[in-house]
């Protein structure tokens, strides 16, 4: 290894924020190579501060993607319901033509439709997700993220006190009014995941409180009437997707997004289905902890198993 390459790899990272509350690009690092302890610490610090961090021109293969991810935690199986890439149990394929997770006939679209935090139906949702762009359309296909900590902070104090004590049931199921494909129905039936989480979770590293209300998975609030649950959830879902809490990312081939799943929700694009271009990304996820609310109560599993490294190993 040349002195020049050592100097470049060990140079201080450059952090470029993209919005007021969430999202930053990180420059000055080569993710195809092992990172130094200082670089890992700097990237993790940026992740905790900006919730989602982005890298450009990082042309990783599957093995390098897995190796980069493993420097920040244990990897889960690609997806606990929909499986993984053949030969790489830690990687999940996200393509335009994913039949298993496509829905048709959705009857009601609302401002929060499609927003979600990854796999919150599990009792220990992933700590983080790392998404790599490979085939990217020349336009369209942007992904958005929102900051659930600032969303909690911007609630009025009486509402914060109220939601601090509430809990909700998260379930892996099609959106209301949607007709899933047979592949989707079969996968969900074979891998049922249902968990009860606090509506506000305390971040295990920073102590911050995040409004943990994944629109794609949270089905109802525990201990209130159905109408009360609907009204409260719609209020909170509308709130967490306020534009000023969000960042929108334009993908390029070689782009990587690395987000803290404990403090964010995100929105996958749907405009790609109106375009003639292919879109292919690959994702790894890192094993997460069991959420804990402000009252100290941990989440509980209602049905299904925790999402952990053991599942990935078993499929290898």
PDB file of C-alpha atoms in Angstrom:
ATOM      1  CA  UNK A   1       0.000   0.000   0.000  1.00  0.00           C
ATOM      2  CA  UNK A   2       1.426   3.390  -0.972  1.00  0.00           C
ATOM      3  CA  UNK A   3       1.921   6.262   1.420  1.00  0.00           C
ATOM      4  CA  UNK A   4      -0.520   8.314  -0.663  1.00  0.00           C
ATOM      5  CA  UNK A   5      -3.278   5.744  -0.287  1.00  0.00           C
ATOM      6  CA  UNK A   6      -2.704   5.501   3.460  1.00  0.00           C
ATOM      7  CA  UNK A   7      -2.909   9.282   3.767  1.00  0.00           C
ATOM      8  CA  UNK A   8      -6.164   9.399   1.787  1.00  0.00           C
ATOM      9  CA  UNK A   9      -7.792   6.618   3.784  1.00  0.00           C
ATOM     10  CA  UNK A  10      -6.804   8.133   7.132  1.00  0.00           C
ATOM     11  CA  UNK A  11      -7.738  11.696   6.200  1.00  0.00           C
ATOM     12  CA  UNK A  12     -10.447  13.399   8.223  1.00  0.00           C
ATOM     13  CA  UNK A  13     -13.929  12.762   6.877  1.00  0.00           C
ATOM     14  CA  UNK A  14     -15.877  15.676   5.455  1.00  0.00           C
ATOM     15  CA  UNK A  15     -19.510  15.913   6.617  1.00  0.00           C
ATOM     16  CA  UNK A  16     -21.893  17.895   4.410  1.00  0.00           C
ATOM     17  CA  UNK A  17     -25.364  18.400   5.954  1.00  0.00           C
ATOM     18  CA  UNK A  18     -28.263  18.305   3.501  1.00  0.00           C
ATOM     19  CA  UNK A  19     -31.133  19.789   5.527  1.00  0.00           C
ATOM     20  CA  UNK A  20     -31.793  21.450   8.861  1.00  0.00           C
ATOM     21  CA  UNK A  21     -32.706  18.330  10.820  1.00  0.00           C
ATOM     22  CA  UNK A  22     -31.698  15.203   8.931  1.00  0.00           C
ATOM     23  CA  UNK A  23     -29.291  13.868   6.342  1.00  0.00           C
ATOM     24  CA  UNK A  24     -25.605  14.442   5.564  1.00  0.00           C
ATOM     25  CA  UNK A  25     -23.194  13.305   2.871  1.00  0.00           C
ATOM     26  CA  UNK A  26     -19.849  11.912   4.008  1.00  0.00           C
ATOM     27  CA  UNK A  27     -16.810  12.413   1.785  1.00  0.00           C
ATOM     28  CA  UNK A  28     -13.166  11.377   2.017  1.00  0.00           C
ATOM     29  CA  UNK A  29     -13.465   7.641   2.672  1.00  0.00           C
ATOM     30  CA  UNK A  30     -13.172   4.457   0.598  1.00  0.00           C
ATOM     31  CA  UNK A  31     -15.791   1.956   1.761  1.00  0.00           C
ATOM     32  CA  UNK A  32     -14.338  -0.875  -0.317  1.00  0.00           C
ATOM     33  CA  UNK A  33     -11.509  -1.136   2.235  1.00  0.00           C
ATOM     34  CA  UNK A  34     -11.516  -1.784   6.000  1.00  0.00           C
ATOM     35  CA  UNK A  35     -12.078   1.393   7.992  1.00  0.00           C
ATOM     36  CA  UNK A  36      -9.886   2.628  10.809  1.00  0.00           C
ATOM     37  CA  UNK A  37     -11.279   2.807  14.342  1.00  0.00           C
ATOM     38  CA  UNK A  38     -11.402   6.598  14.033  1.00  0.00           C
ATOM     39  CA  UNK A  39     -13.364   6.456  10.780  1.00  0.00           C
ATOM     40  CA  UNK A  40     -15.877   4.017  12.245  1.00  0.00           C
ATOM     41  CA  UNK A  41     -16.326   6.318  15.246  1.00  0.00           C
ATOM     42  CA  UNK A  42     -16.728   9.399  13.023  1.00  0.00           C
ATOM     43  CA  UNK A  43     -19.296   7.722  10.768  1.00  0.00           C
ATOM     44  CA  UNK A  44     -21.245   6.453  13.764  1.00  0.00           C
ATOM     45  CA  UNK A  45     -21.204   9.917  15.345  1.00  0.00           C
ATOM     46  CA  UNK A  46     -22.485  11.439  12.100  1.00  0.00           C
ATOM     47  CA  UNK A  47     -25.194   8.792  11.928  1.00  0.00           C
ATOM     48  CA  UNK A  48     -26.363   9.576  15.463  1.00  0.00           C
ATOM     49  CA  UNK A  49     -26.408  13.322  14.740  1.00  0.00           C
ATOM     50  CA  UNK A  50     -27.875  13.349  11.223  1.00  0.00           C
ATOM     51  CA  UNK A  51     -29.981  10.118  11.410  1.00  0.00           C
ATOM     52  CA  UNK A  52     -29.128   9.135   7.804  1.00  0.00           C
ATOM     53  CA  UNK A  53     -25.762   9.535   6.088  1.00  0.00           C
ATOM     54  CA  UNK A  54     -24.944   9.169   2.397  1.00  0.00           C
ATOM     55  CA  UNK A  55     -21.852   8.210   0.434  1.00  0.00           C
ATOM     56  CA  UNK A  56     -21.188   8.753  -3.274  1.00  0.00           C
ATOM     57  CA  UNK A  57     -19.124   6.783  -5.813  1.00  0.00           C
ATOM     58  CA  UNK A  58     -18.740   3.697  -3.614  1.00  0.00           C
ATOM     59  CA  UNK A  59     -18.865   0.789  -6.056  1.00  0.00           C
ATOM     60  CA  UNK A  60     -19.085  -2.134  -3.647  1.00  0.00           C
ATOM     61  CA  UNK A  61     -19.844  -5.724  -4.546  1.00  0.00           C
ATOM     62  CA  UNK A  62     -21.945  -7.946  -2.268  1.00  0.00           C
ATOM     63  CA  UNK A  63     -18.956  -9.120  -0.215  1.00  0.00           C
ATOM     64  CA  UNK A  64     -17.687  -5.580   0.311  1.00  0.00           C
ATOM     65  CA  UNK A  65     -21.182  -4.394   1.220  1.00  0.00           C
ATOM     66  CA  UNK A  66     -21.392  -7.100   3.889  1.00  0.00           C
ATOM     67  CA  UNK A  67     -17.870  -6.331   5.169  1.00  0.00           C
ATOM     68  CA  UNK A  68     -18.593  -2.594   5.431  1.00  0.00           C
ATOM     69  CA  UNK A  69     -21.846  -3.237   7.294  1.00  0.00           C
ATOM     70  CA  UNK A  70     -20.251  -5.704   9.718  1.00  0.00           C
ATOM     71  CA  UNK A  71     -17.955  -2.955  11.021  1.00  0.00           C
ATOM     72  CA  UNK A  72     -21.001  -1.366  12.673  1.00  0.00           C
ATOM     73  CA  UNK A  73     -22.833  -4.398  14.078  1.00  0.00           C
ATOM     74  CA  UNK A  74     -24.131  -7.906  13.493  1.00  0.00           C
ATOM     75  CA  UNK A  75     -26.023  -8.456  10.265  1.00  0.00           C
ATOM     76  CA  UNK A  76     -29.521  -9.902  10.075  1.00  0.00           C
ATOM     77  CA  UNK A  77     -30.870 -12.102   7.320  1.00  0.00           C
ATOM     78  CA  UNK A  78     -31.681 -10.017   4.238  1.00  0.00           C
ATOM     79  CA  UNK A  79     -35.383  -9.802   5.086  1.00  0.00           C
ATOM     80  CA  UNK A  80     -37.212 -11.826   7.761  1.00  0.00           C
ATOM     81  CA  UNK A  81     -40.266 -12.304   5.503  1.00  0.00           C
ATOM     82  CA  UNK A  82     -39.059 -12.042   1.910  1.00  0.00           C
ATOM     83  CA  UNK A  83     -35.692 -13.753   2.137  1.00  0.00           C
ATOM     84  CA  UNK A  84     -32.348 -12.816   0.612  1.00  0.00           C
ATOM     85  CA  UNK A  85     -30.107 -12.839  -2.442  1.00  0.00           C
ATOM     86  CA  UNK A  86     -28.983 -16.337  -3.465  1.00  0.00           C
ATOM     87  CA  UNK A  87     -25.579 -17.045  -1.967  1.00  0.00           C
ATOM     88  CA  UNK A  88     -25.636 -13.930   0.238  1.00  0.00           C
ATOM     89  CA  UNK A  89     -28.081 -14.441   3.127  1.00  0.00           C
ATOM     90  CA  UNK A  90     -27.315 -11.011   4.597  1.00  0.00           C
ATOM     91  CA  UNK A  91     -28.413  -9.101   1.467  1.00  0.00           C
ATOM     92  CA  UNK A  92     -31.926  -8.184   0.371  1.00  0.00           C
ATOM     93  CA  UNK A  93     -32.666  -7.183  -3.226  1.00  0.00           C
ATOM     94  CA  UNK A  94     -34.751  -4.051  -3.729  1.00  0.00           C
ATOM     95  CA  UNK A  95     -35.710  -3.864  -7.373  1.00  0.00           C
ATOM     96  CA  UNK A  96     -38.404  -2.101  -9.351  1.00  0.00           C
ATOM     97  CA  UNK A  97     -40.083  -5.396 -10.134  1.00  0.00           C
ATOM     98  CA  UNK A  98     -40.239  -6.941  -6.644  1.00  0.00           C
ATOM     99  CA  UNK A  99     -43.401  -8.982  -7.034  1.00  0.00           C
ATOM    100  CA  UNK A 100     -43.458 -10.207  -3.454  1.00  0.00           C
ATOM    101  CA  UNK A 101     -43.901  -6.716  -2.028  1.00  0.00           C
ATOM    102  CA  UNK A 102     -45.922  -5.002  -4.738  1.00  0.00           C
ATOM    103  CA  UNK A 103     -49.529  -4.059  -4.051  1.00  0.00           C
ATOM    104  CA  UNK A 104     -52.380  -3.361  -6.402  1.00  0.00           C
ATOM    105  CA  UNK A 105     -55.774  -1.868  -5.851  1.00  0.00           C
ATOM    106  CA  UNK A 106     -54.848   0.469  -2.995  1.00  0.00           C
ATOM    107  CA  UNK A 107     -58.077   2.333  -2.410  1.00  0.00           C
ATOM    108  CA  UNK A 108     -56.988   5.163  -0.118  1.00  0.00           C
ATOM    109  CA  UNK A 109     -53.809   7.223  -0.431  1.00  0.00           C
ATOM    110  CA  UNK A 110     -52.952   9.578   2.411  1.00  0.00           C
ATOM    111  CA  UNK A 111     -49.952  11.860   3.084  1.00  0.00           C
ATOM    112  CA  UNK A 112     -48.233   9.177   5.174  1.00  0.00           C
ATOM    113  CA  UNK A 113     -48.975   6.240   2.846  1.00  0.00           C
ATOM    114  CA  UNK A 114     -45.801   4.229   2.237  1.00  0.00           C
ATOM    115  CA  UNK A 115     -43.791   5.793   5.069  1.00  0.00           C
ATOM    116  CA  UNK A 116     -42.321   3.186   7.415  1.00  0.00           C
ATOM    117  CA  UNK A 117     -39.519   2.238   9.768  1.00  0.00           C
ATOM    118  CA  UNK A 118     -37.951  -1.075   8.778  1.00  0.00           C
ATOM    119  CA  UNK A 119     -39.401  -4.270  10.273  1.00  0.00           C
ATOM    120  CA  UNK A 120     -40.999  -2.737  13.373  1.00  0.00           C
ATOM    121  CA  UNK A 121     -43.292  -5.768  13.463  1.00  0.00           C
ATOM    122  CA  UNK A 122     -40.315  -7.589  15.025  1.00  0.00           C
ATOM    123  CA  UNK A 123     -39.723  -7.236  18.751  1.00  0.00           C
ATOM    124  CA  UNK A 124     -36.163  -6.062  17.999  1.00  0.00           C
ATOM    125  CA  UNK A 125     -36.330  -4.014  14.791  1.00  0.00           C
ATOM    126  CA  UNK A 126     -33.005  -3.488  13.005  1.00  0.00           C
ATOM    127  CA  UNK A 127     -30.689  -0.899  14.498  1.00  0.00           C
ATOM    128  CA  UNK A 128     -29.736   0.350  11.038  1.00  0.00           C
ATOM    129  CA  UNK A 129     -30.163  -0.273   7.331  1.00  0.00           C
ATOM    130  CA  UNK A 130     -27.501   0.186   4.651  1.00  0.00           C
ATOM    131  CA  UNK A 131     -28.816   0.546   1.092  1.00  0.00           C
ATOM    132  CA  UNK A 132     -26.555   0.444  -1.992  1.00  0.00           C
ATOM    133  CA  UNK A 133     -27.557   1.799  -5.385  1.00  0.00           C
ATOM    134  CA  UNK A 134     -26.487  -0.225  -8.438  1.00  0.00           C
ATOM    135  CA  UNK A 135     -28.869   0.424 -11.345  1.00  0.00           C
ATOM    136  CA  UNK A 136     -30.366   3.898 -11.012  1.00  0.00           C
ATOM    137  CA  UNK A 137     -32.780   5.669 -13.402  1.00  0.00           C
ATOM    138  CA  UNK A 138     -31.543   8.973 -14.869  1.00  0.00           C
ATOM    139  CA  UNK A 139     -34.379  10.748 -13.076  1.00  0.00           C
ATOM    140  CA  UNK A 140     -37.020   9.780 -10.521  1.00  0.00           C
ATOM    141  CA  UNK A 141     -36.681   7.148  -7.831  1.00  0.00           C
ATOM    142  CA  UNK A 142     -35.663   9.433  -4.953  1.00  0.00           C
ATOM    143  CA  UNK A 143     -36.000   8.196  -1.359  1.00  0.00           C
ATOM    144  CA  UNK A 144     -37.077  10.368   1.578  1.00  0.00           C
ATOM    145  CA  UNK A 145     -36.343  10.095   5.305  1.00  0.00           C
ATOM    146  CA  UNK A 146     -37.854  11.878   8.314  1.00  0.00           C
ATOM    147  CA  UNK A 147     -36.401  12.610  11.746  1.00  0.00           C
ATOM    148  CA  UNK A 148     -38.573  11.062  14.462  1.00  0.00           C
ATOM    149  CA  UNK A 149     -36.662  12.815  17.274  1.00  0.00           C
ATOM    150  CA  UNK A 150     -37.397  16.324  16.029  1.00  0.00           C
ATOM    151  CA  UNK A 151     -40.961  15.172  15.341  1.00  0.00           C
ATOM    152  CA  UNK A 152     -41.326  14.203  19.010  1.00  0.00           C
ATOM    153  CA  UNK A 153     -39.685  17.440  20.191  1.00  0.00           C
ATOM    154  CA  UNK A 154     -42.042  19.557  18.080  1.00  0.00           C
ATOM    155  CA  UNK A 155     -45.188  18.111  19.639  1.00  0.00           C
ATOM    156  CA  UNK A 156     -46.784  20.337  22.256  1.00  0.00           C
ATOM    157  CA  UNK A 157     -45.795  19.474  25.820  1.00  0.00           C
ATOM    158  CA  UNK A 158     -49.244  18.107  26.802  1.00  0.00           C
ATOM    159  CA  UNK A 159     -49.281  15.809  23.778  1.00  0.00           C
ATOM    160  CA  UNK A 160     -45.715  14.644  24.483  1.00  0.00           C
ATOM    161  CA  UNK A 161     -46.701  13.717  28.028  1.00  0.00           C
ATOM    162  CA  UNK A 162     -49.749  11.883  26.708  1.00  0.00           C
ATOM    163  CA  UNK A 163     -47.996   9.799  24.041  1.00  0.00           C
ATOM    164  CA  UNK A 164     -45.122   8.974  26.423  1.00  0.00           C
ATOM    165  CA  UNK A 165     -47.375   6.435  28.108  1.00  0.00           C
ATOM    166  CA  UNK A 166     -48.981   4.852  25.037  1.00  0.00           C
ATOM    167  CA  UNK A 167     -48.133   1.615  23.272  1.00  0.00           C
ATOM    168  CA  UNK A 168     -49.080   0.250  19.868  1.00  0.00           C
ATOM    169  CA  UNK A 169     -49.278  -3.055  18.010  1.00  0.00           C
ATOM    170  CA  UNK A 170     -47.111  -3.411  14.889  1.00  0.00           C
ATOM    171  CA  UNK A 171     -47.942  -6.116  12.381  1.00  0.00           C
ATOM    172  CA  UNK A 172     -46.502  -7.179   9.051  1.00  0.00           C
ATOM    173  CA  UNK A 173     -49.514  -7.026   6.719  1.00  0.00           C
ATOM    174  CA  UNK A 174     -50.574  -5.369   3.449  1.00  0.00           C
ATOM    175  CA  UNK A 175     -51.748  -1.736   3.589  1.00  0.00           C
ATOM    176  CA  UNK A 176     -55.459  -1.250   4.190  1.00  0.00           C
ATOM    177  CA  UNK A 177     -57.432  -1.668   1.001  1.00  0.00           C
ATOM    178  CA  UNK A 178     -54.573  -3.310  -0.887  1.00  0.00           C
ATOM    179  CA  UNK A 179     -54.700  -6.580  -2.746  1.00  0.00           C
ATOM    180  CA  UNK A 180     -51.385  -8.377  -2.313  1.00  0.00           C
ATOM    181  CA  UNK A 181     -49.899 -10.833  -4.755  1.00  0.00           C
ATOM    182  CA  UNK A 182     -50.054 -14.525  -3.947  1.00  0.00           C
ATOM    183  CA  UNK A 183     -46.294 -14.421  -3.312  1.00  0.00           C
ATOM    184  CA  UNK A 184     -46.793 -11.714  -0.711  1.00  0.00           C
ATOM    185  CA  UNK A 185     -49.684 -13.513   0.990  1.00  0.00           C
ATOM    186  CA  UNK A 186     -47.743 -16.766   1.136  1.00  0.00           C
ATOM    187  CA  UNK A 187     -44.629 -15.111   2.577  1.00  0.00           C
ATOM    188  CA  UNK A 188     -46.579 -13.253   5.264  1.00  0.00           C
ATOM    189  CA  UNK A 189     -48.521 -16.350   6.275  1.00  0.00           C
ATOM    190  CA  UNK A 190     -45.292 -18.278   6.747  1.00  0.00           C
ATOM    191  CA  UNK A 191     -43.439 -15.526   8.640  1.00  0.00           C
ATOM    192  CA  UNK A 192     -45.916 -13.834  10.963  1.00  0.00           C
ATOM    193  CA  UNK A 193     -44.492 -10.910  12.936  1.00  0.00           C
ATOM    194  CA  UNK A 194     -46.516  -8.991  15.546  1.00  0.00           C
ATOM    195  CA  UNK A 195     -45.086  -6.903  18.398  1.00  0.00           C
ATOM    196  CA  UNK A 196     -46.159  -4.278  20.908  1.00  0.00           C
ATOM    197  CA  UNK A 197     -43.883  -1.220  21.080  1.00  0.00           C
ATOM    198  CA  UNK A 198     -44.017   2.075  22.968  1.00  0.00           C
ATOM    199  CA  UNK A 199     -45.183   4.991  20.822  1.00  0.00           C
ATOM    200  CA  UNK A 200     -42.119   6.822  22.120  1.00  0.00           C
ATOM    201  CA  UNK A 201     -38.831   4.942  22.322  1.00  0.00           C
ATOM    202  CA  UNK A 202     -35.737   6.072  24.205  1.00  0.00           C
ATOM    203  CA  UNK A 203     -32.613   5.877  22.066  1.00  0.00           C
ATOM    204  CA  UNK A 204     -30.206   3.427  23.740  1.00  0.00           C
ATOM    205  CA  UNK A 205     -27.096   5.457  22.818  1.00  0.00           C
ATOM    206  CA  UNK A 206     -28.171   9.102  23.073  1.00  0.00           C
ATOM    207  CA  UNK A 207     -31.119   8.987  25.483  1.00  0.00           C
ATOM    208  CA  UNK A 208     -33.221  10.987  22.999  1.00  0.00           C
ATOM    209  CA  UNK A 209     -36.915  10.275  22.631  1.00  0.00           C
ATOM    210  CA  UNK A 210     -38.265   9.407  19.190  1.00  0.00           C
ATOM    211  CA  UNK A 211     -41.878   9.227  18.048  1.00  0.00           C
ATOM    212  CA  UNK A 212     -41.936   5.535  17.138  1.00  0.00           C
ATOM    213  CA  UNK A 213     -45.037   5.390  14.963  1.00  0.00           C
ATOM    214  CA  UNK A 214     -44.140   3.554  11.739  1.00  0.00           C
ATOM    215  CA  UNK A 215     -47.172   4.177   9.453  1.00  0.00           C
ATOM    216  CA  UNK A 216     -46.520   1.016   7.467  1.00  0.00           C
ATOM    217  CA  UNK A 217     -46.593  -1.350  10.455  1.00  0.00           C
ATOM    218  CA  UNK A 218     -48.369   0.298  13.414  1.00  0.00           C
ATOM    219  CA  UNK A 219     -51.983  -0.931  13.340  1.00  0.00           C
ATOM    220  CA  UNK A 220     -53.587   0.338  16.561  1.00  0.00           C
ATOM    221  CA  UNK A 221     -52.897   1.884  19.959  1.00  0.00           C
ATOM    222  CA  UNK A 222     -53.357  -0.384  22.947  1.00  0.00           C
ATOM    223  CA  UNK A 223     -56.109   0.349  25.482  1.00  0.00           C
ATOM    224  CA  UNK A 224     -58.123   2.921  23.532  1.00  0.00           C
ATOM    225  CA  UNK A 225     -61.174   2.621  21.306  1.00  0.00           C
ATOM    226  CA  UNK A 226     -60.740   1.988  17.561  1.00  0.00           C
ATOM    227  CA  UNK A 227     -61.926   5.507  16.716  1.00  0.00           C
ATOM    228  CA  UNK A 228     -59.584   7.070  19.290  1.00  0.00           C
ATOM    229  CA  UNK A 229     -56.721   4.988  17.914  1.00  0.00           C
ATOM    230  CA  UNK A 230     -57.443   6.022  14.342  1.00  0.00           C
ATOM    231  CA  UNK A 231     -57.650   9.717  15.183  1.00  0.00           C
ATOM    232  CA  UNK A 232     -54.480   9.693  17.290  1.00  0.00           C
ATOM    233  CA  UNK A 233     -52.450   7.729  14.773  1.00  0.00           C
ATOM    234  CA  UNK A 234     -53.515   9.896  11.851  1.00  0.00           C
ATOM    235  CA  UNK A 235     -52.541  12.989  13.833  1.00  0.00           C
ATOM    236  CA  UNK A 236     -49.106  11.536  14.627  1.00  0.00           C
ATOM    237  CA  UNK A 237     -48.496  10.144  11.126  1.00  0.00           C
ATOM    238  CA  UNK A 238     -49.356  13.470   9.533  1.00  0.00           C
ATOM    239  CA  UNK A 239     -47.027  15.166  12.010  1.00  0.00           C
ATOM    240  CA  UNK A 240     -43.951  12.952  11.467  1.00  0.00           C
ATOM    241  CA  UNK A 241     -44.082  13.455   7.687  1.00  0.00           C
ATOM    242  CA  UNK A 242     -43.983  17.252   7.835  1.00  0.00           C
ATOM    243  CA  UNK A 243     -41.603  18.380   5.050  1.00  0.00           C
ATOM    244  CA  UNK A 244     -39.321  20.372   7.349  1.00  0.00           C
ATOM    245  CA  UNK A 245     -38.427  17.172   9.232  1.00  0.00           C
ATOM    246  CA  UNK A 246     -37.367  15.363   6.053  1.00  0.00           C
ATOM    247  CA  UNK A 247     -34.576  14.978   3.528  1.00  0.00           C
ATOM    248  CA  UNK A 248     -34.885  13.752  -0.079  1.00  0.00           C
ATOM    249  CA  UNK A 249     -31.995  11.842  -1.654  1.00  0.00           C
ATOM    250  CA  UNK A 250     -31.205  11.638  -5.363  1.00  0.00           C
ATOM    251  CA  UNK A 251     -29.595   8.267  -6.055  1.00  0.00           C
ATOM    252  CA  UNK A 252     -26.651   7.626  -8.357  1.00  0.00           C
ATOM    253  CA  UNK A 253     -24.900   4.359  -9.175  1.00  0.00           C
ATOM    254  CA  UNK A 254     -22.481   3.802  -6.289  1.00  0.00           C
ATOM    255  CA  UNK A 255     -24.549   5.779  -3.774  1.00  0.00           C
ATOM    256  CA  UNK A 256     -25.022   4.337  -0.283  1.00  0.00           C
ATOM    257  CA  UNK A 257     -27.557   5.390   2.356  1.00  0.00           C
ATOM    258  CA  UNK A 258     -26.947   4.353   5.975  1.00  0.00           C
ATOM    259  CA  UNK A 259     -29.760   5.218   8.383  1.00  0.00           C
ATOM    260  CA  UNK A 260     -30.539   4.840  12.073  1.00  0.00           C
ATOM    261  CA  UNK A 261     -33.738   2.809  12.114  1.00  0.00           C
ATOM    262  CA  UNK A 262     -34.411   3.840  15.719  1.00  0.00           C
ATOM    263  CA  UNK A 263     -34.927   7.522  14.889  1.00  0.00           C
ATOM    264  CA  UNK A 264     -36.167   7.598  11.295  1.00  0.00           C
ATOM    265  CA  UNK A 265     -38.939   6.549   8.962  1.00  0.00           C
ATOM    266  CA  UNK A 266     -38.524   6.579   5.187  1.00  0.00           C
ATOM    267  CA  UNK A 267     -40.540   6.576   2.001  1.00  0.00           C
ATOM    268  CA  UNK A 268     -39.646   4.417  -0.986  1.00  0.00           C
ATOM    269  CA  UNK A 269     -40.403   5.959  -4.399  1.00  0.00           C
ATOM    270  CA  UNK A 270     -43.466   5.020  -6.442  1.00  0.00           C
ATOM    271  CA  UNK A 271     -42.787   7.245  -9.445  1.00  0.00           C
ATOM    272  CA  UNK A 272     -40.433   4.553 -10.793  1.00  0.00           C
ATOM    273  CA  UNK A 273     -43.463   2.539 -11.895  1.00  0.00           C
ATOM    274  CA  UNK A 274     -44.352   5.362 -14.301  1.00  0.00           C
ATOM    275  CA  UNK A 275     -40.901   5.216 -15.920  1.00  0.00           C
ATOM    276  CA  UNK A 276     -39.369   2.764 -18.393  1.00  0.00           C
ATOM    277  CA  UNK A 277     -36.042   2.561 -16.508  1.00  0.00           C
ATOM    278  CA  UNK A 278     -34.854  -0.274 -14.284  1.00  0.00           C
ATOM    279  CA  UNK A 279     -33.921   0.344 -10.665  1.00  0.00           C
ATOM    280  CA  UNK A 280     -31.857  -2.061  -8.542  1.00  0.00           C
ATOM    281  CA  UNK A 281     -30.567  -1.551  -5.012  1.00  0.00           C
ATOM    282  CA  UNK A 282     -29.334  -3.940  -2.318  1.00  0.00           C
ATOM    283  CA  UNK A 283     -29.776  -3.647   1.445  1.00  0.00           C
ATOM    284  CA  UNK A 284     -28.192  -5.022   4.582  1.00  0.00           C
ATOM    285  CA  UNK A 285     -29.625  -4.544   8.063  1.00  0.00           C
ATOM    286  CA  UNK A 286     -27.976  -4.658  11.476  1.00  0.00           C
ATOM    287  CA  UNK A 287     -29.353  -6.484  14.510  1.00  0.00           C
ATOM    288  CA  UNK A 288     -31.327  -4.155  16.773  1.00  0.00           C
ATOM    289  CA  UNK A 289     -32.219  -3.980  20.435  1.00  0.00           C
ATOM    290  CA  UNK A 290     -35.666  -4.242  22.000  1.00  0.00           C
ATOM    291  CA  UNK A 291     -37.208  -0.738  22.237  1.00  0.00           C
ATOM    292  CA  UNK A 292     -37.849   0.761  25.664  1.00  0.00           C
ATOM    293  CA  UNK A 293     -40.327   3.532  26.420  1.00  0.00           C
ATOM    294  CA  UNK A 294     -39.960   6.555  28.733  1.00  0.00           C
ATOM    295  CA  UNK A 295     -41.596   4.510  31.505  1.00  0.00           C
ATOM    296  CA  UNK A 296     -38.862   1.859  31.276  1.00  0.00           C
ATOM    297  CA  UNK A 297     -41.155  -0.778  29.773  1.00  0.00           C
ATOM    298  CA  UNK A 298     -39.669  -2.809  26.949  1.00  0.00           C
ATOM    299  CA  UNK A 299     -41.454  -3.964  23.810  1.00  0.00           C
ATOM    300  CA  UNK A 300     -42.981  -7.437  23.812  1.00  0.00           C
ATOM    301  CA  UNK A 301     -43.365 -10.006  21.055  1.00  0.00           C
ATOM    302  CA  UNK A 302     -46.919 -11.125  20.358  1.00  0.00           C
ATOM    303  CA  UNK A 303     -46.094 -13.504  17.506  1.00  0.00           C
ATOM    304  CA  UNK A 304     -42.924 -14.396  15.627  1.00  0.00           C
ATOM    305  CA  UNK A 305     -39.240 -14.549  16.496  1.00  0.00           C
ATOM    306  CA  UNK A 306     -36.652 -11.809  17.049  1.00  0.00           C
ATOM    307  CA  UNK A 307     -34.698 -10.728  13.974  1.00  0.00           C
ATOM    308  CA  UNK A 308     -31.093 -11.658  14.623  1.00  0.00           C
ATOM    309  CA  UNK A 309     -27.780 -12.799  13.272  1.00  0.00           C
ATOM    310  CA  UNK A 310     -28.632 -16.443  13.953  1.00  0.00           C
ATOM    311  CA  UNK A 311     -31.220 -16.390  11.188  1.00  0.00           C
ATOM    312  CA  UNK A 312     -28.648 -15.252   8.636  1.00  0.00           C
ATOM    313  CA  UNK A 313     -26.176 -17.889   9.753  1.00  0.00           C
ATOM    314  CA  UNK A 314     -28.800 -20.637   9.528  1.00  0.00           C
ATOM    315  CA  UNK A 315     -29.554 -19.710   5.917  1.00  0.00           C
ATOM    316  CA  UNK A 316     -25.899 -19.618   4.871  1.00  0.00           C
TER     317      UNK A 316
END
